[in-house]
Amino acid sequence: MRRPRFRSILSLLVLALSSLSGQPQHSKPMSSENAGKTAPATRFGDQSTAQQHGAVRAYFIAADEVDWDYTPRGRNVIGLPRVENTENENASALGHRVYHKAIYREYTDGSFKHLKPRPPQWEHLGILGPLIRAEVGDSIRVVFRNNTHLSVTMHPHGLEYKKDAEGASYSDGTAGTVRADDRIAPGTTYTYLWTAPERSGPAEMDGSSVLWMYHSHFVEGTDINTGLVGPIIVTARGMARPDGSPRDVDHEFITDFSVFDETDSWFFERNTPREHGGVRLKAADPLLRERNLLYSINGYIEGNLPLMTMRRGEHIRWYLLSNSNEDDVHMAHWHGNTVVWNKMRMDSIFLGPMAMASADMVPDNVGTWLFHCHVNDHFNGGMVGLYQVLP
């Protein structure tokens, strides 16, 4: 007669032991920290590798055509000495370096009628697309509008995505609607759904947040040289403020050390007549490419990068990335202060093509300091900016 009761007690004991050993409990209630949060939408078989219980962060981003000025405040605005020769004189005669480009811009809603103002602290992003943030466990929903006459996409690094949100076109065995993300035609809209599982967040030797990027991946190199690239920051679970920023950091700065090859832009033929009086093939003029390489930080050259300001003793996180040309081999260098990267004290960090790195600084040296690439051609070509440490 006591056997049923014994079985009941045994069942409770098994359940208790399984909970201690980490076995999943399908009846486990939602924790208070996740209460009220919306579970992310999933597609393509609902085969997420990490259960997501965080927020769904929505963005309305368009690819727009603009005339981009690499030198809005003029030439060599920080007064670096340079060797004067005929080539420099010809370059100075060009005045402002303006090129027609396509860039990512953020809008307030899905009507894509009103640009979302860029906050003053992110003015230095320049040509980069809007910052996309997530905390580990969050989902990201990007409603993307192609306002250009090109075929473009959005492809994220580091995040989890399914085949219908990869934003890249190649023979991957998929067909039908699953390939709709591979090429967003002019004038059309597509919604990308991405997630930030644990493997998208910081690892053991990272800080509380980590940098990724997104870019167009239809004809990848040409798309990026045309201007379609932007940053993603993922903060560790439990370390984010409501806006997704890491709560143990006072200020963040994102810098893209980018050689834009304007001869590999979709608008090459449109832009070339501005400087050369007519379209000429690169093969017919070996110097044409060199004249149209822009050695930039965030799309600014010769000190035009907006001043990045911080205070002594603050915790500053620098996020560094680079573009995809063979010339995009950089050595980012800070004058006046040092950073910690990969648990090592540095004042220069190496970046290869399509690199992403993060470094922390607690500035102790007040002043206005040079920030530049230490590759000679890049430094001489204008890959320089300034940062300021206030008392």
Coordinates of C-alpha atoms in Angstrom, one line a residue, residues 241 246-252 313-317:
R241 CA 22.5 49.7 -19.4
P246 CA 28.4 48.6 -20.9
R247 CA 27.7 50.0 -17.5
D248 CA 31.4 49.8 -16.4
V249 CA 32.5 52.2 -19.2
D250 CA 32.3 56.0 -19.1
H251 CA 32.8 56.7 -22.8
E252 CA 33.1 54.6 -26.0
G313 CA 40.6 59.1 -14.9
E314 CA 37.5 58.0 -16.9
H315 CA 37.2 54.5 -18.2
I316 CA 37.3 54.8 -22.0
R317 CA 36.7 51.9 -24.4

